[in-house]
């Protein structure tokens, strides 16, 4: 240790006292004086074993024990008593570091002392204004100070919530002691002796203690608030690396966190799993002495990413334990996909032609009435997904999102008014969807069906009704998909231009051959539309029954 800094450590121990004993030895071996507080709820045998294991260390003391409860003033009281005992026992101490028995020093203690010696008058304590930044995860912020909180939040949650609601209804508001502004921050700090003595010996301490005794989670606000009253210069950052999940519980550190903790260059990390033998053997990390500041940014980014993933889930992943609320998903699907409606009706070999042209998985009618037409028509598709319509239609959303998520390649499939229409709104509001629609193209297969006219009229009425409902969806102001709609007669007027325009938005293989796929003969469509209109059915999706352009028909006949 340096001559300028004489480090003292207040160690709050609650459980796993054998592991805490190892931490005491690390601090003591680095030259720190240690004041230990052991929770009064700890088993007597475990306490005796810890004291016997540390009996050979000269510079450790044990403070008066308190029964500590989460979020209670007992934690503040335990810290006050242990800190006062440390200052009384070792009056030449210059800095006091608050840690727990589950805090693991990552760098040698001498490096921490050297770092503190660079600016010996600076206090390292996270201290954030309670009125400027929301701090609490799933709890109270300003009201932790303005309401009375005599009940244990974890053990008597129902009564706690009722008491808060009652105080709100009666508009009860506590008065803050004059001269202080509430601040919040990490429980773990490192204060200069001058600041700590000023807090402990403040003439108004009984007043402050009474106020914080009925605040919520005072261990995150007592020293953080009073440090602003007494400290000369504050570095509003804890030197202890401690990250919390979305429920406010600290993450545990395991053997596979070794590399990440090394890269953080933090002095102390909380909290380790007692069974992480490699982690405990690896730290504190030996090496040449250095005074570099901690760099926890990468570790924090990884943890924050983990928290976001746990809260939001992976994009497009639907599962029982995290089934999303409507319109609150983390992305409806995991990747872009393309849907072609009417193309396979116009071009019988469109699926094969497109599959040879693009770098994608090109399927048939995944939502078709007879089966899920996976590419190549296997009975079991990608990701061991069955082609059974019974299985698919039980959860169409889960079926489609699973197909899209299971492959790294973009997914493309055919669609028609004949198919299951349950996902129309889902696809229309999905930013990943690319919908290419030729309205009324489903009429061309009817020309070759050989069905009696009455059956054709009945089927036409059903399919037209289904497509009109779908178009209402696609014309909604809520649409987020990229939608391209062409009427059948417009497409037949310039099929090659529209088809090439569609291909420009697809991942076309560089060496793919050009050319148009073979198209069905639209001859007889105008007569069919006329017969349907005369029978009392108004065709609305094939150019309002207008005759097909003669030039377009002659060009198509010549091409065939």
CSV table of C-alpha atoms in Angstrom, one decimal, residues 11-350:
chain,number,residue,atom,x,y,z
A,11,UNK,CA,-17.7,-5.7,5.4
A,12,UNK,CA,-21.4,-6.5,5.8
A,13,UNK,CA,-21.8,-10.3,6.0
A,14,UNK,CA,-25.2,-12.0,5.9
A,15,UNK,CA,-24.7,-15.5,4.6
A,16,UNK,CA,-22.1,-17.8,3.1
A,17,UNK,CA,-19.7,-16.8,5.9
A,18,UNK,CA,-17.0,-19.3,4.8
A,19,UNK,CA,-16.8,-17.4,1.4
A,20,UNK,CA,-16.9,-14.1,3.3
A,21,UNK,CA,-13.9,-15.3,5.3
A,22,UNK,CA,-11.9,-15.7,2.1
A,23,UNK,CA,-12.8,-12.1,1.2
A,24,UNK,CA,-11.6,-10.8,4.6
A,25,UNK,CA,-8.2,-12.5,4.0
A,26,UNK,CA,-7.9,-10.9,0.5
A,27,UNK,CA,-8.5,-7.4,2.0
A,28,UNK,CA,-6.2,-8.0,5.0
A,29,UNK,CA,-3.4,-9.4,2.8
A,30,UNK,CA,-3.6,-6.2,0.8
A,31,UNK,CA,-3.0,-4.2,4.0
A,32,UNK,CA,-6.6,-3.1,4.6
A,33,UNK,CA,-8.1,-2.9,8.1
A,34,UNK,CA,-11.4,-4.6,8.2
A,35,UNK,CA,-14.5,-4.0,10.4
A,36,UNK,CA,-16.9,-6.9,10.1
A,37,UNK,CA,-20.6,-6.8,10.7
A,38,UNK,CA,-22.3,-10.2,10.8
A,39,UNK,CA,-26.1,-10.3,10.5
A,40,UNK,CA,-27.7,-11.3,13.8
A,41,UNK,CA,-29.7,-13.9,11.9
A,42,UNK,CA,-26.6,-15.8,10.8
A,43,UNK,CA,-26.3,-19.3,12.5
A,44,UNK,CA,-24.1,-19.3,15.6
A,45,UNK,CA,-22.0,-22.2,14.3
A,46,UNK,CA,-21.2,-20.4,11.1
A,47,UNK,CA,-20.2,-17.3,13.0
A,48,UNK,CA,-18.0,-19.2,15.4
A,49,UNK,CA,-16.3,-21.0,12.4
A,50,UNK,CA,-15.7,-17.6,10.7
A,51,UNK,CA,-14.2,-16.1,13.8
A,52,UNK,CA,-11.9,-19.1,14.4
A,53,UNK,CA,-10.8,-19.0,10.7
A,54,UNK,CA,-9.8,-15.4,11.0
A,55,UNK,CA,-8.3,-15.4,14.5
A,56,UNK,CA,-4.7,-15.1,13.2
A,57,UNK,CA,-5.4,-11.7,11.5
A,58,UNK,CA,-4.5,-8.7,13.7
A,59,UNK,CA,-6.2,-5.8,11.9
A,60,UNK,CA,-9.9,-7.0,12.0
A,61,UNK,CA,-12.6,-6.1,14.4
A,62,UNK,CA,-16.3,-7.2,14.8
A,63,UNK,CA,-19.0,-4.7,15.3
A,64,UNK,CA,-22.3,-5.0,17.2
A,65,UNK,CA,-24.6,-7.3,15.4
A,66,UNK,CA,-28.1,-6.2,14.0
A,67,UNK,CA,-30.9,-8.2,12.5
A,68,UNK,CA,-30.8,-6.8,8.9
A,69,UNK,CA,-33.8,-6.8,6.6
A,70,UNK,CA,-33.8,-5.9,3.0
A,71,UNK,CA,-34.6,-2.3,2.5
A,72,UNK,CA,-34.7,-1.6,6.2
A,73,UNK,CA,-32.8,1.0,8.3
A,74,UNK,CA,-31.1,-1.9,10.0
A,75,UNK,CA,-28.6,-2.0,7.1
A,76,UNK,CA,-27.7,1.7,7.7
A,77,UNK,CA,-27.4,1.1,11.4
A,78,UNK,CA,-25.1,-1.9,10.8
A,79,UNK,CA,-22.9,0.3,8.5
A,80,UNK,CA,-22.8,3.2,10.9
A,81,UNK,CA,-21.7,1.0,13.8
A,82,UNK,CA,-19.1,-0.9,11.8
A,83,UNK,CA,-17.7,2.3,10.3
A,84,UNK,CA,-17.5,4.0,13.7
A,85,UNK,CA,-15.7,1.0,15.2
A,86,UNK,CA,-13.2,1.0,12.3
A,87,UNK,CA,-12.4,4.7,12.8
A,88,UNK,CA,-12.1,4.3,16.6
A,89,UNK,CA,-9.9,1.2,16.3
A,90,UNK,CA,-7.7,2.5,13.5
A,91,UNK,CA,-7.7,6.3,13.7
A,92,UNK,CA,-5.0,6.8,11.1
A,93,UNK,CA,-7.4,5.3,8.4
A,94,UNK,CA,-7.7,7.7,5.4
A,95,UNK,CA,-10.4,6.0,3.3
A,96,UNK,CA,-13.2,3.6,4.1
A,97,UNK,CA,-14.6,1.1,1.5
A,98,UNK,CA,-18.0,-0.4,2.1
A,99,UNK,CA,-18.4,-3.9,0.7
A,100,UNK,CA,-20.3,-7.1,1.4
A,101,UNK,CA,-19.1,-10.6,2.1
A,102,UNK,CA,-20.0,-11.5,-1.5
A,103,UNK,CA,-17.9,-8.7,-3.0
A,104,UNK,CA,-14.8,-10.1,-4.8
A,105,UNK,CA,-11.7,-7.9,-5.2
A,106,UNK,CA,-10.7,-8.2,-8.8
A,107,UNK,CA,-7.5,-6.2,-8.6
A,108,UNK,CA,-4.9,-6.2,-5.8
A,109,UNK,CA,-5.8,-4.0,-2.9
A,110,UNK,CA,-2.6,-2.0,-3.4
A,111,UNK,CA,-3.9,-0.9,-6.8
A,112,UNK,CA,-7.1,0.4,-5.2
A,113,UNK,CA,-5.0,2.3,-2.7
A,114,UNK,CA,-2.8,3.7,-5.4
A,115,UNK,CA,-5.8,4.8,-7.4
A,116,UNK,CA,-7.3,6.6,-4.4
A,117,UNK,CA,-3.9,8.2,-3.7
A,118,UNK,CA,-4.1,10.0,-7.1
A,119,UNK,CA,-6.8,12.2,-5.6
A,120,UNK,CA,-7.0,11.5,-1.9
A,121,UNK,CA,-9.7,14.1,-1.1
A,122,UNK,CA,-12.2,12.7,-3.5
A,123,UNK,CA,-15.2,10.6,-2.4
A,124,UNK,CA,-16.4,7.8,-4.6
A,125,UNK,CA,-20.1,7.4,-4.1
A,126,UNK,CA,-22.9,7.2,-6.6
A,127,UNK,CA,-25.2,10.1,-5.7
A,128,UNK,CA,-28.0,10.9,-8.1
A,129,UNK,CA,-30.8,13.4,-7.4
A,130,UNK,CA,-34.0,11.6,-6.6
A,131,UNK,CA,-36.0,14.3,-8.5
A,132,UNK,CA,-34.0,14.3,-11.7
A,133,UNK,CA,-33.5,10.6,-12.6
A,134,UNK,CA,-35.8,7.6,-12.0
A,135,UNK,CA,-33.8,5.1,-10.0
A,136,UNK,CA,-36.0,2.4,-8.7
A,137,UNK,CA,-36.9,-0.7,-10.7
A,138,UNK,CA,-40.5,-1.6,-10.0
A,139,UNK,CA,-40.8,0.6,-6.9
A,140,UNK,CA,-41.1,4.1,-5.6
A,141,UNK,CA,-38.9,7.1,-6.4
A,142,UNK,CA,-39.7,10.4,-4.7
A,143,UNK,CA,-42.4,8.8,-2.6
A,144,UNK,CA,-39.7,6.8,-0.8
A,145,UNK,CA,-39.0,10.0,1.1
A,146,UNK,CA,-42.4,11.8,1.2
A,147,UNK,CA,-44.4,8.8,2.6
A,148,UNK,CA,-44.0,6.7,5.7
A,149,UNK,CA,-42.6,3.2,5.2
A,150,UNK,CA,-42.5,1.3,8.5
A,151,UNK,CA,-43.3,-2.1,6.9
A,152,UNK,CA,-41.1,-4.6,5.3
A,153,UNK,CA,-41.7,-4.4,1.5
A,154,UNK,CA,-40.8,-8.0,0.8
A,155,UNK,CA,-42.3,-9.8,3.8
A,156,UNK,CA,-45.5,-7.7,4.1
A,157,UNK,CA,-46.0,-6.6,0.6
A,158,UNK,CA,-49.8,-6.5,0.7
A,159,UNK,CA,-49.9,-4.3,3.8
A,160,UNK,CA,-47.1,-2.1,2.4
A,161,UNK,CA,-49.1,-1.4,-0.8
A,162,UNK,CA,-52.2,-0.7,1.2
A,163,UNK,CA,-50.4,1.7,3.4
A,164,UNK,CA,-48.9,3.5,0.4
A,165,UNK,CA,-52.4,3.8,-1.2
A,166,UNK,CA,-53.9,5.0,2.0
A,167,UNK,CA,-51.3,7.8,2.4
A,168,UNK,CA,-51.8,8.8,-1.2
A,169,UNK,CA,-55.5,9.0,-0.7
A,170,UNK,CA,-55.1,11.2,2.4
A,171,UNK,CA,-52.4,13.3,0.7
A,172,UNK,CA,-49.9,12.6,3.4
A,173,UNK,CA,-46.5,14.2,2.7
A,174,UNK,CA,-43.5,14.1,5.0
A,175,UNK,CA,-41.3,17.1,5.4
A,176,UNK,CA,-37.7,16.6,4.5
A,177,UNK,CA,-35.1,17.9,7.0
A,178,UNK,CA,-33.9,21.3,6.1
A,179,UNK,CA,-30.6,21.5,4.3
A,180,UNK,CA,-30.7,18.2,2.5
A,181,UNK,CA,-31.8,17.2,-1.0
A,182,UNK,CA,-32.6,13.5,-1.4
A,183,UNK,CA,-30.1,11.5,-3.5
A,184,UNK,CA,-30.0,7.9,-4.5
A,185,UNK,CA,-27.2,5.5,-5.5
A,186,UNK,CA,-25.5,2.2,-5.1
A,187,UNK,CA,-25.2,1.0,-1.5
A,188,UNK,CA,-21.4,0.4,-2.1
A,189,UNK,CA,-19.1,3.4,-1.7
A,190,UNK,CA,-15.6,4.5,-0.8
A,191,UNK,CA,-15.5,7.7,1.4
A,192,UNK,CA,-12.7,9.7,2.8
A,193,UNK,CA,-12.4,9.5,6.5
A,194,UNK,CA,-13.1,13.2,6.8
A,195,UNK,CA,-16.4,12.9,5.0
A,196,UNK,CA,-17.4,9.7,6.9
A,197,UNK,CA,-16.6,11.3,10.2
A,198,UNK,CA,-18.6,14.4,9.3
A,199,UNK,CA,-21.6,12.2,8.5
A,200,UNK,CA,-21.3,10.1,11.7
A,201,UNK,CA,-20.6,13.1,14.0
A,202,UNK,CA,-23.1,15.5,12.4
A,203,UNK,CA,-25.0,17.3,15.3
A,204,UNK,CA,-28.2,16.7,13.4
A,205,UNK,CA,-27.6,13.0,13.0
A,206,UNK,CA,-30.5,12.0,15.3
A,207,UNK,CA,-32.9,14.1,13.1
A,208,UNK,CA,-31.5,12.5,9.9
A,209,UNK,CA,-31.7,9.0,11.4
A,210,UNK,CA,-35.3,9.5,12.4
A,211,UNK,CA,-36.2,10.7,8.9
A,212,UNK,CA,-34.4,7.9,7.0
A,213,UNK,CA,-35.7,5.2,9.4
A,214,UNK,CA,-39.1,5.5,7.8
A,215,UNK,CA,-37.8,6.0,4.2
A,216,UNK,CA,-37.9,3.2,1.7
A,217,UNK,CA,-34.6,1.4,1.1
A,218,UNK,CA,-32.5,3.9,3.1
A,219,UNK,CA,-29.2,2.1,2.4
A,220,UNK,CA,-29.4,3.5,-1.1
A,221,UNK,CA,-30.1,7.0,0.1
A,222,UNK,CA,-28.7,7.8,3.6
A,223,UNK,CA,-25.0,8.1,2.8
A,224,UNK,CA,-25.7,9.2,-0.8
A,225,UNK,CA,-27.7,12.2,0.5
A,226,UNK,CA,-25.5,13.2,3.5
A,227,UNK,CA,-22.4,12.9,1.4
A,228,UNK,CA,-23.7,15.8,-0.6
A,229,UNK,CA,-23.9,17.8,2.6
A,230,UNK,CA,-20.4,17.1,3.8
A,231,UNK,CA,-18.2,16.0,0.9
A,232,UNK,CA,-15.8,18.4,-0.8
A,233,UNK,CA,-15.6,16.6,-4.2
A,234,UNK,CA,-17.7,13.7,-5.2
A,235,UNK,CA,-17.0,11.2,-8.0
A,236,UNK,CA,-20.6,10.0,-8.5
A,237,UNK,CA,-19.7,6.5,-9.4
A,238,UNK,CA,-19.3,3.3,-7.3
A,239,UNK,CA,-15.9,1.5,-7.5
A,240,UNK,CA,-17.8,-1.7,-7.0
A,241,UNK,CA,-19.2,-3.4,-10.2
A,242,UNK,CA,-22.8,-4.4,-9.4
A,243,UNK,CA,-25.4,-5.0,-12.0
A,244,UNK,CA,-29.1,-5.8,-11.5
A,245,UNK,CA,-31.7,-7.6,-13.5
A,246,UNK,CA,-35.1,-6.1,-14.4
A,247,UNK,CA,-36.5,-7.2,-11.0
A,248,UNK,CA,-33.8,-5.3,-9.2
A,249,UNK,CA,-31.9,-8.4,-8.1
A,250,UNK,CA,-28.1,-8.4,-8.4
A,251,UNK,CA,-26.6,-10.7,-11.0
A,252,UNK,CA,-24.4,-13.5,-9.7
A,253,UNK,CA,-20.9,-14.0,-11.2
A,254,UNK,CA,-19.8,-17.4,-12.3
A,255,UNK,CA,-16.6,-19.0,-13.7
A,256,UNK,CA,-17.6,-18.0,-17.3
A,257,UNK,CA,-17.5,-14.3,-16.3
A,258,UNK,CA,-13.7,-14.3,-15.7
A,259,UNK,CA,-12.7,-12.7,-19.0
A,260,UNK,CA,-15.4,-10.1,-18.9
A,261,UNK,CA,-14.4,-9.1,-15.4
A,262,UNK,CA,-10.8,-8.9,-16.4
A,263,UNK,CA,-11.6,-6.5,-19.2
A,264,UNK,CA,-13.6,-4.3,-16.9
A,265,UNK,CA,-10.5,-3.4,-14.8
A,266,UNK,CA,-12.9,-2.8,-11.9
A,267,UNK,CA,-11.5,-3.1,-8.4
A,268,UNK,CA,-14.4,-5.0,-6.8
A,269,UNK,CA,-17.4,-6.9,-8.2
A,270,UNK,CA,-20.6,-8.1,-6.6
A,271,UNK,CA,-21.8,-10.7,-6.3
A,272,UNK,CA,-20.0,-14.0,-6.8
A,273,UNK,CA,-21.5,-17.5,-6.5
A,274,UNK,CA,-19.7,-19.3,-3.7
A,275,UNK,CA,-19.3,-22.4,-5.8
A,276,UNK,CA,-17.4,-20.5,-8.6
A,277,UNK,CA,-14.0,-22.0,-7.7
A,278,UNK,CA,-12.2,-20.9,-10.8
A,279,UNK,CA,-13.4,-17.4,-10.4
A,280,UNK,CA,-12.3,-17.2,-6.7
A,281,UNK,CA,-9.0,-18.7,-7.6
A,282,UNK,CA,-8.4,-16.3,-10.4
A,283,UNK,CA,-9.0,-13.0,-8.6
A,284,UNK,CA,-7.6,-10.8,-7.4
A,285,UNK,CA,-5.7,-10.7,-10.7
A,286,UNK,CA,-1.9,-10.5,-10.2
A,287,UNK,CA,0.3,-8.3,-12.4
A,288,UNK,CA,2.3,-5.2,-12.5
A,289,UNK,CA,1.0,-2.4,-10.3
A,290,UNK,CA,-1.2,0.0,-12.1
A,291,UNK,CA,-3.5,2.9,-11.2
A,292,UNK,CA,-5.8,2.9,-14.2
A,293,UNK,CA,-9.5,3.7,-13.6
A,294,UNK,CA,-12.1,1.0,-13.9
A,295,UNK,CA,-13.6,0.6,-17.4
A,296,UNK,CA,-16.9,-1.3,-16.8
A,297,UNK,CA,-18.6,-0.1,-20.0
A,298,UNK,CA,-18.3,-3.3,-22.0
A,299,UNK,CA,-19.4,-5.5,-19.1
A,300,UNK,CA,-22.4,-3.1,-18.5
A,301,UNK,CA,-23.3,-3.1,-22.2
A,302,UNK,CA,-23.4,-6.9,-22.2
A,303,UNK,CA,-25.5,-7.0,-19.0
A,304,UNK,CA,-27.9,-4.3,-20.3
A,305,UNK,CA,-28.3,-6.3,-23.6
A,306,UNK,CA,-29.1,-9.4,-21.5
A,307,UNK,CA,-31.7,-7.4,-19.5
A,308,UNK,CA,-33.3,-6.1,-22.7
A,309,UNK,CA,-33.4,-9.5,-24.2
A,310,UNK,CA,-35.0,-11.0,-21.1
A,311,UNK,CA,-37.6,-8.2,-21.0
A,312,UNK,CA,-38.3,-8.0,-24.8
A,313,UNK,CA,-37.3,-11.5,-26.0
A,314,UNK,CA,-35.5,-12.1,-29.2
A,315,UNK,CA,-37.2,-10.5,-32.3
A,316,UNK,CA,-39.9,-12.8,-33.7
A,317,UNK,CA,-39.5,-15.4,-31.0
A,318,UNK,CA,-42.8,-16.5,-29.4
A,319,UNK,CA,-42.7,-18.8,-26.4
A,320,UNK,CA,-44.9,-19.8,-23.5
A,321,UNK,CA,-42.8,-18.1,-20.8
A,322,UNK,CA,-42.8,-14.7,-22.6
A,323,UNK,CA,-45.8,-14.6,-24.9
A,324,UNK,CA,-46.2,-11.0,-26.0
A,325,UNK,CA,-49.0,-8.7,-25.4
A,326,UNK,CA,-50.7,-7.5,-28.6
A,327,UNK,CA,-48.6,-4.9,-30.3
A,328,UNK,CA,-46.0,-5.1,-27.6
A,329,UNK,CA,-43.8,-7.7,-29.2
A,330,UNK,CA,-40.1,-7.2,-29.8
A,331,UNK,CA,-40.7,-7.4,-33.5
A,332,UNK,CA,-43.4,-9.5,-35.0
A,333,UNK,CA,-40.9,-11.6,-37.0
A,334,UNK,CA,-37.2,-12.1,-36.8
A,335,UNK,CA,-36.2,-11.3,-40.4
A,336,UNK,CA,-37.6,-9.9,-43.7
A,337,UNK,CA,-39.8,-12.2,-45.8
A,338,UNK,CA,-41.7,-11.9,-49.1
A,339,UNK,CA,-45.3,-12.9,-49.9
A,340,UNK,CA,-46.5,-13.3,-53.6
A,341,UNK,CA,-50.2,-13.3,-54.1
A,342,UNK,CA,-51.6,-14.1,-57.5
A,343,UNK,CA,-48.2,-14.8,-59.2
A,344,UNK,CA,-48.5,-18.6,-59.0
A,345,UNK,CA,-52.0,-18.2,-60.5
A,346,UNK,CA,-50.6,-16.3,-63.5
A,347,UNK,CA,-47.4,-18.3,-63.7
A,348,UNK,CA,-47.9,-22.1,-62.9
A,349,UNK,CA,-44.1,-22.6,-62.5
A,350,UNK,CA,-43.5,-19.3,-60.7
